XYZ file of C-alpha atoms in Angstrom:
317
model
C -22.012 -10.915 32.759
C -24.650 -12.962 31.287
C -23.895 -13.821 27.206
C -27.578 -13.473 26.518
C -27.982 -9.361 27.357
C -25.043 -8.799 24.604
C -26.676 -6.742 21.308
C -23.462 -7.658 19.000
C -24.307 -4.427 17.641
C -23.382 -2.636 20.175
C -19.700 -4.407 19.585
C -19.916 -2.354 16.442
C -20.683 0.380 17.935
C -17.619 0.207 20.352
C -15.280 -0.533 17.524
C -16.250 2.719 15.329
C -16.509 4.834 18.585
C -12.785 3.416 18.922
C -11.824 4.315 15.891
C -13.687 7.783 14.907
C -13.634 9.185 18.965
C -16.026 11.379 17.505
C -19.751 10.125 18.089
C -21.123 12.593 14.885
C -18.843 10.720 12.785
C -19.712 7.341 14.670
C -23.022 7.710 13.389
C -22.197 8.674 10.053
C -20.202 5.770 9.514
C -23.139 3.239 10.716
C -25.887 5.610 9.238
C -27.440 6.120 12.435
C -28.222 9.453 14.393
C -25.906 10.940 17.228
C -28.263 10.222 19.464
C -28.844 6.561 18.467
C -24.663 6.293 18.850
C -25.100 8.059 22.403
C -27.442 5.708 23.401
C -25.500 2.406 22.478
C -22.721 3.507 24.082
C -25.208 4.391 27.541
C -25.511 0.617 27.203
C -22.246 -0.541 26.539
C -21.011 1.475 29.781
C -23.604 -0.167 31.668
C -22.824 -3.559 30.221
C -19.257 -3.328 30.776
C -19.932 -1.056 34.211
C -17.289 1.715 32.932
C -17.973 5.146 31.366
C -15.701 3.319 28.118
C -15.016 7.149 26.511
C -14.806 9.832 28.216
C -15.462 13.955 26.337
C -11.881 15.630 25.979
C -10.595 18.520 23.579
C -9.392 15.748 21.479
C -12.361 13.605 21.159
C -13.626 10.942 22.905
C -11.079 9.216 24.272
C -11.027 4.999 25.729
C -10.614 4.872 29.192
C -8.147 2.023 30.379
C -11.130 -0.486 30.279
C -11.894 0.306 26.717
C -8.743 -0.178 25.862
C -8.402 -3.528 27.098
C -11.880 -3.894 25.151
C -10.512 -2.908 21.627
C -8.202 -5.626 20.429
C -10.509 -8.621 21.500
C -13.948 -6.838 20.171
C -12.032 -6.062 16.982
C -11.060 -9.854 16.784
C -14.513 -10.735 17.296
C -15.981 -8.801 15.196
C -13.530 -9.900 11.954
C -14.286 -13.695 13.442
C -17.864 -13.009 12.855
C -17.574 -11.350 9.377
C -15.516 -14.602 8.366
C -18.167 -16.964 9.331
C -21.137 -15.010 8.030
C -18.839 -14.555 4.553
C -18.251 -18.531 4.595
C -18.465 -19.950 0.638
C -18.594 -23.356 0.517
C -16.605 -23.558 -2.673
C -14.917 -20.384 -4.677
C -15.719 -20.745 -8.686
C -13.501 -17.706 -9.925
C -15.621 -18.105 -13.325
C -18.841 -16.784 -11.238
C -16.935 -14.257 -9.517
C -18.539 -10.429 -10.305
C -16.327 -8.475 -8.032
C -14.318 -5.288 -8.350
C -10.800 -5.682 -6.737
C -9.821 -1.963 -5.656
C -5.931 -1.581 -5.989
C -3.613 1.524 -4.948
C -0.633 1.002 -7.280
C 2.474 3.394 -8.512
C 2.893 4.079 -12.578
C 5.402 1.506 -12.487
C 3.671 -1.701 -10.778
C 0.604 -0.565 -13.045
C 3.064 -0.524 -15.933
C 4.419 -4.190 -14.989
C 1.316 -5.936 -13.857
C -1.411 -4.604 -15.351
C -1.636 -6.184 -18.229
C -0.370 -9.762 -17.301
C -3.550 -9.638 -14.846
C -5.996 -8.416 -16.871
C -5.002 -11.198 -19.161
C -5.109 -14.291 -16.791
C -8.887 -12.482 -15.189
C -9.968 -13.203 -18.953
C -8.880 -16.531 -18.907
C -10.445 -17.439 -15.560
C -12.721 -14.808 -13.889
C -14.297 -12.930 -17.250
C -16.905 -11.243 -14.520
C -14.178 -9.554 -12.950
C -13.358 -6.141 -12.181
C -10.211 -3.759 -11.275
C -9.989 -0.271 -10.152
C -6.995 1.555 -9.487
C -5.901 4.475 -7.979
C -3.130 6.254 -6.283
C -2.980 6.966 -2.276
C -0.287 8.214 -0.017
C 1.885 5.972 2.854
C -1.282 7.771 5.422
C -4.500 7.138 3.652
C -3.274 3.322 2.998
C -3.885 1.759 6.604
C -7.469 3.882 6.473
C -8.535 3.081 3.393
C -7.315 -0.925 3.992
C -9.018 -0.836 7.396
C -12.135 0.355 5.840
C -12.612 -1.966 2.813
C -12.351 0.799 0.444
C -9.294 -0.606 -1.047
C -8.312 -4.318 -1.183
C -4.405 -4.316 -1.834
C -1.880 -1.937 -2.050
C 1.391 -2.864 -4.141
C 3.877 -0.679 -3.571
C 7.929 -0.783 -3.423
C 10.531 -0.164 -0.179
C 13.688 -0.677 1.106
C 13.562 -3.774 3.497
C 15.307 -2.835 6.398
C 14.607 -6.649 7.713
C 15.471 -10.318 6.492
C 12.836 -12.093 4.519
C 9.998 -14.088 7.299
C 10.533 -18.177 6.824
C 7.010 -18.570 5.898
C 7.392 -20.291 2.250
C 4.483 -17.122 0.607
C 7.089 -14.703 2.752
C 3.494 -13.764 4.467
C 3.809 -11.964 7.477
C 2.338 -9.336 9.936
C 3.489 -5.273 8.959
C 4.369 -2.725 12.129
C 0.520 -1.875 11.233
C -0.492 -5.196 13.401
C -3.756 -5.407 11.715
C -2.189 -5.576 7.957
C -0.274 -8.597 6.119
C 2.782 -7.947 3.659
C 3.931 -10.422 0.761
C 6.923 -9.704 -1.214
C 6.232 -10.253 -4.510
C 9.827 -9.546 -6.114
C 13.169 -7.755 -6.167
C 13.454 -4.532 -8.098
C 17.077 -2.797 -8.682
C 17.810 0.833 -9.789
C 19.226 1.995 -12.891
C 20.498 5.148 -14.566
C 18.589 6.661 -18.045
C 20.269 9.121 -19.938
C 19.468 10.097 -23.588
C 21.789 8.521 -25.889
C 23.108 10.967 -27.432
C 23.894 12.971 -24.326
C 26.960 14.941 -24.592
C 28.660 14.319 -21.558
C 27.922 10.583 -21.364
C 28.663 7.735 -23.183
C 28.215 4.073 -22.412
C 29.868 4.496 -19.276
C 28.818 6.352 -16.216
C 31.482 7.189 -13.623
C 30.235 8.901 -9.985
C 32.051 11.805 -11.187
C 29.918 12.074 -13.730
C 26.983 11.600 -12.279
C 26.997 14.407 -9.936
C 28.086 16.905 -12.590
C 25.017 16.372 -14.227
C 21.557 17.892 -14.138
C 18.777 15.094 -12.358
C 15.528 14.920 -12.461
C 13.669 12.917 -9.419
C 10.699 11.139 -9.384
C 8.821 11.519 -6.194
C 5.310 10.928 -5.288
C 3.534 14.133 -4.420
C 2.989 13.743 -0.567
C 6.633 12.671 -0.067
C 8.355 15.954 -2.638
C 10.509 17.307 0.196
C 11.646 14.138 1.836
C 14.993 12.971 1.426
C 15.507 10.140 -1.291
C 17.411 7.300 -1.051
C 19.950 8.605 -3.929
C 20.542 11.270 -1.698
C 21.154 9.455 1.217
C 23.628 7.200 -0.451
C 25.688 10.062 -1.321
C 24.797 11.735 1.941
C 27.027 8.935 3.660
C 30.368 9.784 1.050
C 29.670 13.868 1.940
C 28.568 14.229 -1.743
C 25.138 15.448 -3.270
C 23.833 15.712 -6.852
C 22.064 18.888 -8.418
C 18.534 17.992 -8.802
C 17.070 20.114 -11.259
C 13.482 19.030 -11.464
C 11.095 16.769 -9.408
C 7.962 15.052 -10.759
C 5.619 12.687 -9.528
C 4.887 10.205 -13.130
C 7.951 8.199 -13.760
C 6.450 7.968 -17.493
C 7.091 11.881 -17.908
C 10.192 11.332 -16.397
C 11.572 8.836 -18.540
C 9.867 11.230 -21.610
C 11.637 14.317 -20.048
C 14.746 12.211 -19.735
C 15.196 11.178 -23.653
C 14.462 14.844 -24.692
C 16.692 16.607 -22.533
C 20.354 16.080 -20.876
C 18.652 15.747 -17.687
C 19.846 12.121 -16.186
C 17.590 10.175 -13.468
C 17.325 7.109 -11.574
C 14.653 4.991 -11.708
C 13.776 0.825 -11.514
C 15.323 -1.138 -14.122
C 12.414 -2.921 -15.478
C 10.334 0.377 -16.223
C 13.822 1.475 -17.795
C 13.625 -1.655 -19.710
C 10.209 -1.651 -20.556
C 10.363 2.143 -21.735
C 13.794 2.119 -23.896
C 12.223 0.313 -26.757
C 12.726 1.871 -30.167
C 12.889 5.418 -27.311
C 16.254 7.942 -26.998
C 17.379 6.595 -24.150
C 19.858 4.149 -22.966
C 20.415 2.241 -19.229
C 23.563 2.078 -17.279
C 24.222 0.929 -13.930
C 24.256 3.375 -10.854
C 28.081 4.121 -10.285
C 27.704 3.629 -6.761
C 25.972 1.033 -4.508
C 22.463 1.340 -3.818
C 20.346 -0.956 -1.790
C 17.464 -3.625 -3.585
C 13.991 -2.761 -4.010
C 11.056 -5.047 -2.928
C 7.793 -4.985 -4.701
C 5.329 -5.964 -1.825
C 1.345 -6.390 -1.985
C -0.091 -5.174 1.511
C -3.658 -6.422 2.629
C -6.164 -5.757 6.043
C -6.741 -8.749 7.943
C -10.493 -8.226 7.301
C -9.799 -9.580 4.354
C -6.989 -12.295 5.099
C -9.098 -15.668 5.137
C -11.876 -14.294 2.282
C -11.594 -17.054 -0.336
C -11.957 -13.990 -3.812
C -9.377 -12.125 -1.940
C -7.012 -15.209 -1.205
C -7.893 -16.246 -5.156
C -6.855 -12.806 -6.501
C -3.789 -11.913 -4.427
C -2.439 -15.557 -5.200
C -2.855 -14.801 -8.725
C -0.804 -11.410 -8.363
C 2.090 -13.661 -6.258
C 1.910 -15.650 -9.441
C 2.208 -13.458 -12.035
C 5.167 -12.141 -9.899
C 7.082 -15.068 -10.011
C 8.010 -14.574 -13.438
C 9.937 -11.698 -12.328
C-alpha cells in the first residue's frame, strides 16, 4: 500500500462508521451528507481491498478486516490529536476552558467548593459545568469529549495498581481510573428518635423504617446494604427510595425514618441539624471515590493540570 494515497480523513471516517454502524448518523456526527460517508467508505474498501462493513438488520457491521483495523486507526487517530494539541508550555493563569464534570450530590458537596477556590487562586479564566449521567451514558459521553471526568464512588472488588497516582486502565480499555480517597458508611437517625439512642444494635436496625438513596437509573437494583444482610438471611423494610442524598438526610431529621449514607456528607450535614451519626452495626465494605477520564484526553497538558489539582484537593481527605 503506498503511504502517499492515504486521505487521513478517511481514518475518521472508519472510526465513526465503527462506532455509529449507522452511515446517517456517521454523517451527522462529521457534518457531512450520507452520501459523502458512502463514498469515503467506497474508498476505504478499495484502499484496504475489503468491503470493511457490511448492511445487516443491526447496522453496519465490521467485517473481520475492520476489526483488525479499529484498535490501531483509533490509536492513530488519538496520536495525531496529541501532536496537533502540542503546547509548548501550560500557564493555568491563561487558561479559558470549561472542564465538564458528571458528579453525585455528595462529591459536588465535598469538592466543589475546595476547587472553585484553588481555580481562583490559579486559573481565574476557568470554567466548571456539572451534571449528572448514568453508569451507560459515561463511556459515551467520555469517548465523545462531551464530558471530561467523571467522579463517582464503588466498591473495589480489586487491590490498589502499584503505580504511585494509583493510575490505571478501567475494564472500559480506552478509559483511566484514579482513586482519589476512601469513603466509609454511616447510619443517620434523628436524635430524638424514639427507638434509638446513641447506640444502634442490628436488631434495631432492621426493625426500623429506611429510606435509600439510589440514583434514578439504578432504583430497582439491589444495594449493597441489602446484600450485606442478604448473606446473614436478613433484610430491612425500606420504606422510601430517593435519588438526592440532601433530601434524604432532610427527610431523615424530620421523620423516624433511619438511612445509610457516606460519613463525610453525614458529617458535613449534622451541623447545628436533628440528626446524629452512628456506626453501621454490621460490617460493610469501604468506598472509593475515583475520577474516571478517556484516553483522548490522557496526555492533554489543561486536562493533566486540572485532574492533578482534584488528586490534590483529595489528599486532604
Amino acid at each position: 500500500m503506498n503511504f502517499n494515497r492515504i486521505d487521513l480523513n478517511l481514518l475518521v471516517v472508519f472510526d465513526i462508521i465503527y462506532k455509529k454502524k449507522n452511515l446517517t448518523k456517521a454523517g451527522e456526527k462529521l457534518n457531512i451528507s450520507q452520501p459523502a460517508v458512502s463514498n469515503a467508505l467506497n474508498r476505504l474498501r478499495e484502499l484496504f481491498n475489503d468491503p470493511l462493513f457490511v448492511r445487516t438488520s443491526q447496522g453496519m457491521l465490521p467485517t473481520l478486516k475492520a476489526e483488525e483495523l479499529a484498535e490501531p486507526i483509533k490509536r492513530v487517530l488519538l496520536d495525531l490529536n496529541n501532536i496537533i494539541n502540542i503546547e509548548k508550555e501550560f500557564i493555568p493563569a491563561n487558561c479559558d476552558r470549561t472542564f465538564w464534570l458528571s458528579m453525585t450530590d455528595f462529591s459536588e458537596t465535598l469538592l466543589l467548593s475546595r476547587i472553585i477556590e484553588r481555580l481562583r487562586q490559579e486559573a481565574p479564566k476557568v470554567n466548571i459545568a456539572v451534571f449528572h449521567s448514568n453508569r451507560e451514558e459515561r463511556h459515551k459521553l467520555l469517548e465523545s469529549g462531551k464530558m471530561d471526568l467523571a467522579i463517582y464512588s464503588h466498591y473495589p472488588k480489586h487491590k490498589e495498581g502499584n503505580d504511585k497516582f494509583n493510575i490505571q486502565f478501567t475494564s472500559k480499555t480506552d478509559l483511566y481510573q484514579q482513586k482519589l480517597f476512601d469513603e466509609q458508611e454511616v447510619c443517620v437517625v434523628r436524635k430524638d428518635h424514639p427507638k434509638i439512642s446513641n447506640a444502634l444494635t442490628t436488631k434495631q436496625f432492621l426493625q426500623c423504617d429506611h429510606i435509600h438513596f439510589a440514583p434514578h437509573q439504578s432504583m430497582n437494583e439491589v444495594g449493597v446494604v441489602e446484600k450485606v444482610l442478604m448473606e446473614q438471611k436478613l433484610k430491612r423494610k425500606i420504606k422510601l427510595r430517593v435519588s438526592n442524598t440532601m433530601a434524604m438526610l432532610d427527610i431523615i431529621s424530620r421523620t423516624d425514618l433511619i438511612g445509610v449514607v457516606v460519613k463525610r456528607l453525614a458529617i458535613n450535614f449534622a451541623e447545628n441539624r436533628n440528626i446524629k451519626i452512628l456506626p453501621v452495626p454490621f460490617e460493610m465494605p469501604k468506598l472509593e471515590m475515583t475520577q474516571y477520564w478517556h484516553e483522548r484526553h490522557h496526555n492533554d497538558p489543561p486536562h493533566k493540570w486540572f485532574r492533578n489539582i482534584i488528586h490534590q484537593i483529595s489528599k486532604r481527605f
